Amino acid sequence: IFVAMSVPLSMCIAFLVLPSFGFTLNMIVLFAFLLGLGIVVDDAIVVIENTHRIYHDEHLDIVTAAKKAAGEVFLPVLSGTATTLAPFFPL
C-alpha cells in the first residue's frame, strides 16, 4: 500500500516542484521520471518478494521478516540500482 501511494504522490510533487527549479517538461525529464519509476517499483518488488519468502519459510512476524528481508537484499538492490544509473551520470 505504501509503495502504491508513494509513487503517484512523489510524481505529483515532482511535477509541481519542477517549474520552481527552472526545468521544463521535455523528453529527457519524462524519461528520467519513467526510469525513476521503474527503479522504485523494481526495488520494492524485490524487497516484498524476499519478505514474503522469509515470512513463510521462517514463520516470523511480518515486521521482523520485513526488517530481515530488507537487510538481506540491501546491497544487491543498491548495486543493481547503481549499475542501472551509472551510464546516465555523464548526462
JSON list of N, CA and C in Angstrom, two decimals, residues 39-85:
[
{"chain": "A", "resi": 39, "resn": "ILE", "atom": "N", "xyz": [12.78, 2.00, -11.42]},
{"chain": "A", "resi": 39, "resn": "ILE", "atom": "CA", "xyz": [13.72, 1.60, -10.38]},
{"chain": "A", "resi": 39, "resn": "ILE", "atom": "C", "xyz": [13.01, 1.44, -9.04]},
{"chain": "A", "resi": 40, "resn": "VAL", "atom": "N", "xyz": [12.15, 2.39, -8.70]},
{"chain": "A", "resi": 40, "resn": "VAL", "atom": "CA", "xyz": [11.43, 2.32, -7.42]},
{"chain": "A", "resi": 40, "resn": "VAL", "atom": "C", "xyz": [10.55, 1.08, -7.35]},
{"chain": "A", "resi": 41, "resn": "VAL", "atom": "N", "xyz": [9.81, 0.83, -8.40]},
{"chain": "A", "resi": 41, "resn": "VAL", "atom": "CA", "xyz": [8.90, -0.32, -8.41]},
{"chain": "A", "resi": 41, "resn": "VAL", "atom": "C", "xyz": [9.69, -1.63, -8.39]},
{"chain": "A", "resi": 42, "resn": "ASP", "atom": "N", "xyz": [10.75, -1.72, -9.17]},
{"chain": "A", "resi": 42, "resn": "ASP", "atom": "CA", "xyz": [11.55, -2.94, -9.21]},
{"chain": "A", "resi": 42, "resn": "ASP", "atom": "C", "xyz": [12.18, -3.23, -7.86]},
{"chain": "A", "resi": 43, "resn": "ASP", "atom": "N", "xyz": [12.75, -2.23, -7.22]},
{"chain": "A", "resi": 43, "resn": "ASP", "atom": "CA", "xyz": [13.37, -2.43, -5.92]},
{"chain": "A", "resi": 43, "resn": "ASP", "atom": "C", "xyz": [12.34, -2.83, -4.87]},
{"chain": "A", "resi": 44, "resn": "ALA", "atom": "N", "xyz": [11.17, -2.22, -4.92]},
{"chain": "A", "resi": 44, "resn": "ALA", "atom": "CA", "xyz": [10.12, -2.58, -3.97]},
{"chain": "A", "resi": 44, "resn": "ALA", "atom": "C", "xyz": [9.66, -4.02, -4.17]},
{"chain": "A", "resi": 45, "resn": "ILE", "atom": "N", "xyz": [9.56, -4.47, -5.40]},
{"chain": "A", "resi": 45, "resn": "ILE", "atom": "CA", "xyz": [9.15, -5.85, -5.67]},
{"chain": "A", "resi": 45, "resn": "ILE", "atom": "C", "xyz": [10.17, -6.83, -5.13]},
{"chain": "A", "resi": 46, "resn": "VAL", "atom": "N", "xyz": [11.45, -6.54, -5.28]},
{"chain": "A", "resi": 46, "resn": "VAL", "atom": "CA", "xyz": [12.50, -7.42, -4.78]},
{"chain": "A", "resi": 46, "resn": "VAL", "atom": "C", "xyz": [12.39, -7.55, -3.26]},
{"chain": "A", "resi": 47, "resn": "VAL", "atom": "N", "xyz": [12.23, -6.44, -2.57]},
{"chain": "A", "resi": 47, "resn": "VAL", "atom": "CA", "xyz": [12.14, -6.47, -1.11]},
{"chain": "A", "resi": 47, "resn": "VAL", "atom": "C", "xyz": [10.87, -7.18, -0.65]},
{"chain": "A", "resi": 48, "resn": "ILE", "atom": "N", "xyz": [9.76, -6.92, -1.30]},
{"chain": "A", "resi": 48, "resn": "ILE", "atom": "CA", "xyz": [8.49, -7.55, -0.91]},
{"chain": "A", "resi": 48, "resn": "ILE", "atom": "C", "xyz": [8.53, -9.06, -1.14]},
{"chain": "A", "resi": 49, "resn": "GLU", "atom": "N", "xyz": [9.10, -9.50, -2.26]},
{"chain": "A", "resi": 49, "resn": "GLU", "atom": "CA", "xyz": [9.20, -10.94, -2.51]},
{"chain": "A", "resi": 49, "resn": "GLU", "atom": "C", "xyz": [10.09, -11.62, -1.47]},
{"chain": "A", "resi": 50, "resn": "ASN", "atom": "N", "xyz": [11.18, -10.97, -1.10]},
{"chain": "A", "resi": 50, "resn": "ASN", "atom": "CA", "xyz": [12.05, -11.56, -0.09]},
{"chain": "A", "resi": 50, "resn": "ASN", "atom": "C", "xyz": [11.36, -11.57, 1.28]},
{"chain": "A", "resi": 51, "resn": "THR", "atom": "N", "xyz": [10.60, -10.54, 1.58]},
{"chain": "A", "resi": 51, "resn": "THR", "atom": "CA", "xyz": [9.83, -10.51, 2.83]},
{"chain": "A", "resi": 51, "resn": "THR", "atom": "C", "xyz": [8.82, -11.65, 2.85]},
{"chain": "A", "resi": 52, "resn": "HIS", "atom": "N", "xyz": [8.15, -11.86, 1.75]},
{"chain": "A", "resi": 52, "resn": "HIS", "atom": "CA", "xyz": [7.16, -12.95, 1.66]},
{"chain": "A", "resi": 52, "resn": "HIS", "atom": "C", "xyz": [7.83, -14.31, 1.87]},
{"chain": "A", "resi": 53, "resn": "ARG", "atom": "N", "xyz": [8.99, -14.50, 1.27]},
{"chain": "A", "resi": 53, "resn": "ARG", "atom": "CA", "xyz": [9.70, -15.77, 1.42]},
{"chain": "A", "resi": 53, "resn": "ARG", "atom": "C", "xyz": [10.10, -16.00, 2.87]},
{"chain": "A", "resi": 54, "resn": "ILE", "atom": "N", "xyz": [10.68, -15.00, 3.51]},
{"chain": "A", "resi": 54, "resn": "ILE", "atom": "CA", "xyz": [11.12, -15.15, 4.90]},
{"chain": "A", "resi": 54, "resn": "ILE", "atom": "C", "xyz": [9.92, -15.34, 5.83]},
{"chain": "A", "resi": 55, "resn": "TYR", "atom": "N", "xyz": [8.85, -14.63, 5.58]},
{"chain": "A", "resi": 55, "resn": "TYR", "atom": "CA", "xyz": [7.65, -14.72, 6.41]},
{"chain": "A", "resi": 55, "resn": "TYR", "atom": "C", "xyz": [7.09, -16.15, 6.41]},
{"chain": "A", "resi": 56, "resn": "HIS", "atom": "N", "xyz": [7.08, -16.78, 5.24]},
{"chain": "A", "resi": 56, "resn": "HIS", "atom": "CA", "xyz": [6.52, -18.13, 5.16]},
{"chain": "A", "resi": 56, "resn": "HIS", "atom": "C", "xyz": [7.53, -19.22, 5.52]},
{"chain": "A", "resi": 57, "resn": "ASP", "atom": "N", "xyz": [8.79, -19.04, 5.18]},
{"chain": "A", "resi": 57, "resn": "ASP", "atom": "CA", "xyz": [9.78, -20.08, 5.45]},
{"chain": "A", "resi": 57, "resn": "ASP", "atom": "C", "xyz": [10.20, -20.13, 6.92]},
{"chain": "A", "resi": 58, "resn": "GLU", "atom": "N", "xyz": [10.36, -18.97, 7.54]},
{"chain": "A", "resi": 58, "resn": "GLU", "atom": "CA", "xyz": [10.88, -18.93, 8.90]},
{"chain": "A", "resi": 58, "resn": "GLU", "atom": "C", "xyz": [9.80, -18.64, 9.94]},
{"chain": "A", "resi": 59, "resn": "HIS", "atom": "N", "xyz": [8.58, -18.43, 9.51]},
{"chain": "A", "resi": 59, "resn": "HIS", "atom": "CA", "xyz": [7.43, -18.20, 10.39]},
{"chain": "A", "resi": 59, "resn": "HIS", "atom": "C", "xyz": [7.69, -17.07, 11.39]},
{"chain": "A", "resi": 60, "resn": "LEU", "atom": "N", "xyz": [8.23, -15.97, 10.89]},
{"chain": "A", "resi": 60, "resn": "LEU", "atom": "CA", "xyz": [8.45, -14.78, 11.71]},
{"chain": "A", "resi": 60, "resn": "LEU", "atom": "C", "xyz": [7.26, -13.84, 11.57]},
{"chain": "A", "resi": 61, "resn": "ASP", "atom": "N", "xyz": [7.13, -12.90, 12.52]},
{"chain": "A", "resi": 61, "resn": "ASP", "atom": "CA", "xyz": [6.08, -11.90, 12.34]},
{"chain": "A", "resi": 61, "resn": "ASP", "atom": "C", "xyz": [6.49, -10.99, 11.17]},
{"chain": "A", "resi": 62, "resn": "ILE", "atom": "N", "xyz": [5.52, -10.28, 10.64]},
{"chain": "A", "resi": 62, "resn": "ILE", "atom": "CA", "xyz": [5.74, -9.55, 9.39]},
{"chain": "A", "resi": 62, "resn": "ILE", "atom": "C", "xyz": [6.77, -8.43, 9.54]},
{"chain": "A", "resi": 63, "resn": "VAL", "atom": "N", "xyz": [6.80, -7.76, 10.69]},
{"chain": "A", "resi": 63, "resn": "VAL", "atom": "CA", "xyz": [7.75, -6.66, 10.88]},
{"chain": "A", "resi": 63, "resn": "VAL", "atom": "C", "xyz": [9.17, -7.20, 10.93]},
{"chain": "A", "resi": 64, "resn": "THR", "atom": "N", "xyz": [9.38, -8.27, 11.67]},
{"chain": "A", "resi": 64, "resn": "THR", "atom": "CA", "xyz": [10.71, -8.88, 11.75]},
{"chain": "A", "resi": 64, "resn": "THR", "atom": "C", "xyz": [11.13, -9.43, 10.39]},
{"chain": "A", "resi": 65, "resn": "ALA", "atom": "N", "xyz": [10.20, -10.06, 9.69]},
{"chain": "A", "resi": 65, "resn": "ALA", "atom": "CA", "xyz": [10.51, -10.59, 8.36]},
{"chain": "A", "resi": 65, "resn": "ALA", "atom": "C", "xyz": [10.88, -9.47, 7.40]},
{"chain": "A", "resi": 66, "resn": "ALA", "atom": "N", "xyz": [10.18, -8.34, 7.47]},
{"chain": "A", "resi": 66, "resn": "ALA", "atom": "CA", "xyz": [10.48, -7.22, 6.58]},
{"chain": "A", "resi": 66, "resn": "ALA", "atom": "C", "xyz": [11.85, -6.62, 6.88]},
{"chain": "A", "resi": 67, "resn": "LYS", "atom": "N", "xyz": [12.17, -6.49, 8.16]},
{"chain": "A", "resi": 67, "resn": "LYS", "atom": "CA", "xyz": [13.49, -5.96, 8.53]},
{"chain": "A", "resi": 67, "resn": "LYS", "atom": "C", "xyz": [14.61, -6.89, 8.07]},
{"chain": "A", "resi": 68, "resn": "LYS", "atom": "N", "xyz": [14.42, -8.18, 8.28]},
{"chain": "A", "resi": 68, "resn": "LYS", "atom": "CA", "xyz": [15.43, -9.15, 7.86]},
{"chain": "A", "resi": 68, "resn": "LYS", "atom": "C", "xyz": [15.55, -9.17, 6.33]},
{"chain": "A", "resi": 69, "resn": "ALA", "atom": "N", "xyz": [14.42, -9.14, 5.64]},
{"chain": "A", "resi": 69, "resn": "ALA", "atom": "CA", "xyz": [14.43, -9.18, 4.18]},
{"chain": "A", "resi": 69, "resn": "ALA", "atom": "C", "xyz": [15.11, -7.95, 3.59]},
{"chain": "A", "resi": 70, "resn": "ALA", "atom": "N", "xyz": [14.81, -6.78, 4.14]},
{"chain": "A", "resi": 70, "resn": "ALA", "atom": "CA", "xyz": [15.43, -5.55, 3.64]},
{"chain": "A", "resi": 70, "resn": "ALA", "atom": "C", "xyz": [16.93, -5.58, 3.87]},
{"chain": "A", "resi": 71, "resn": "GLY", "atom": "N", "xyz": [17.35, -6.11, 5.02]},
{"chain": "A", "resi": 71, "resn": "GLY", "atom": "CA", "xyz": [18.78, -6.22, 5.29]},
{"chain": "A", "resi": 71, "resn": "GLY", "atom": "C", "xyz": [19.49, -7.18, 4.35]},
{"chain": "A", "resi": 72, "resn": "GLU", "atom": "N", "xyz": [18.81, -8.26, 4.00]},
{"chain": "A", "resi": 72, "resn": "GLU", "atom": "CA", "xyz": [19.42, -9.26, 3.11]},
{"chain": "A", "resi": 72, "resn": "GLU", "atom": "C", "xyz": [19.62, -8.74, 1.69]},
{"chain": "A", "resi": 73, "resn": "VAL", "atom": "N", "xyz": [18.68, -7.98, 1.21]},
{"chain": "A", "resi": 73, "resn": "VAL", "atom": "CA", "xyz": [18.75, -7.55, -0.20]},
{"chain": "A", "resi": 73, "resn": "VAL", "atom": "C", "xyz": [19.23, -6.12, -0.38]},
{"chain": "A", "resi": 74, "resn": "PHE", "atom": "N", "xyz": [19.66, -5.47, 0.70]},
{"chain": "A", "resi": 74, "resn": "PHE", "atom": "CA", "xyz": [20.07, -4.07, 0.59]},
{"chain": "A", "resi": 74, "resn": "PHE", "atom": "C", "xyz": [21.23, -3.89, -0.39]},
{"chain": "A", "resi": 75, "resn": "LEU", "atom": "N", "xyz": [22.31, -4.62, -0.20]},
{"chain": "A", "resi": 75, "resn": "LEU", "atom": "CA", "xyz": [23.47, -4.45, -1.08]},
{"chain": "A", "resi": 75, "resn": "LEU", "atom": "C", "xyz": [23.19, -4.87, -2.52]},
{"chain": "A", "resi": 76, "resn": "PRO", "atom": "N", "xyz": [22.52, -6.01, -2.76]},
{"chain": "A", "resi": 76, "resn": "PRO", "atom": "CA", "xyz": [22.20, -6.34, -4.16]},
{"chain": "A", "resi": 76, "resn": "PRO", "atom": "C", "xyz": [21.30, -5.30, -4.84]},
{"chain": "A", "resi": 77, "resn": "VAL", "atom": "N", "xyz": [20.32, -4.79, -4.12]},
{"chain": "A", "resi": 77, "resn": "VAL", "atom": "CA", "xyz": [19.43, -3.78, -4.70]},
{"chain": "A", "resi": 77, "resn": "VAL", "atom": "C", "xyz": [20.20, -2.49, -4.95]},
{"chain": "A", "resi": 78, "resn": "LEU", "atom": "N", "xyz": [21.04, -2.10, -4.00]},
{"chain": "A", "resi": 78, "resn": "LEU", "atom": "CA", "xyz": [21.83, -0.88, -4.16]},
{"chain": "A", "resi": 78, "resn": "LEU", "atom": "C", "xyz": [22.79, -0.99, -5.34]},
{"chain": "A", "resi": 79, "resn": "SER", "atom": "N", "xyz": [23.48, -2.13, -5.45]},
{"chain": "A", "resi": 79, "resn": "SER", "atom": "CA", "xyz": [24.42, -2.28, -6.56]},
{"chain": "A", "resi": 79, "resn": "SER", "atom": "C", "xyz": [23.70, -2.39, -7.90]},
{"chain": "A", "resi": 80, "resn": "GLY", "atom": "N", "xyz": [22.55, -3.04, -7.92]},
{"chain": "A", "resi": 80, "resn": "GLY", "atom": "CA", "xyz": [21.77, -3.11, -9.16]},
{"chain": "A", "resi": 80, "resn": "GLY", "atom": "C", "xyz": [21.29, -1.75, -9.61]},
{"chain": "A", "resi": 81, "resn": "THR", "atom": "N", "xyz": [20.83, -0.95, -8.67]},
{"chain": "A", "resi": 81, "resn": "THR", "atom": "CA", "xyz": [20.38, 0.41, -8.99]},
{"chain": "A", "resi": 81, "resn": "THR", "atom": "C", "xyz": [21.56, 1.27, -9.45]},
{"chain": "A", "resi": 82, "resn": "ALA", "atom": "N", "xyz": [22.70, 1.12, -8.78]},
{"chain": "A", "resi": 82, "resn": "ALA", "atom": "CA", "xyz": [23.88, 1.91, -9.16]},
{"chain": "A", "resi": 82, "resn": "ALA", "atom": "C", "xyz": [24.35, 1.57, -10.57]},
{"chain": "A", "resi": 83, "resn": "THR", "atom": "N", "xyz": [24.33, 0.28, -10.92]},
{"chain": "A", "resi": 83, "resn": "THR", "atom": "CA", "xyz": [24.77, -0.09, -12.27]},
{"chain": "A", "resi": 83, "resn": "THR", "atom": "C", "xyz": [23.76, 0.35, -13.33]},
{"chain": "A", "resi": 84, "resn": "THR", "atom": "N", "xyz": [22.50, 0.45, -12.95]},
{"chain": "A", "resi": 84, "resn": "THR", "atom": "CA", "xyz": [21.50, 0.95, -13.89]},
{"chain": "A", "resi": 84, "resn": "THR", "atom": "C", "xyz": [21.67, 2.45, -14.12]},
{"chain": "A", "resi": 85, "resn": "LEU", "atom": "N", "xyz": [21.99, 3.18, -13.07]},
{"chain": "A", "resi": 85, "resn": "LEU", "atom": "CA", "xyz": [22.11, 4.64, -13.17]},
{"chain": "A", "resi": 85, "resn": "LEU", "atom": "C", "xyz": [23.47, 5.10, -13.67]}
]
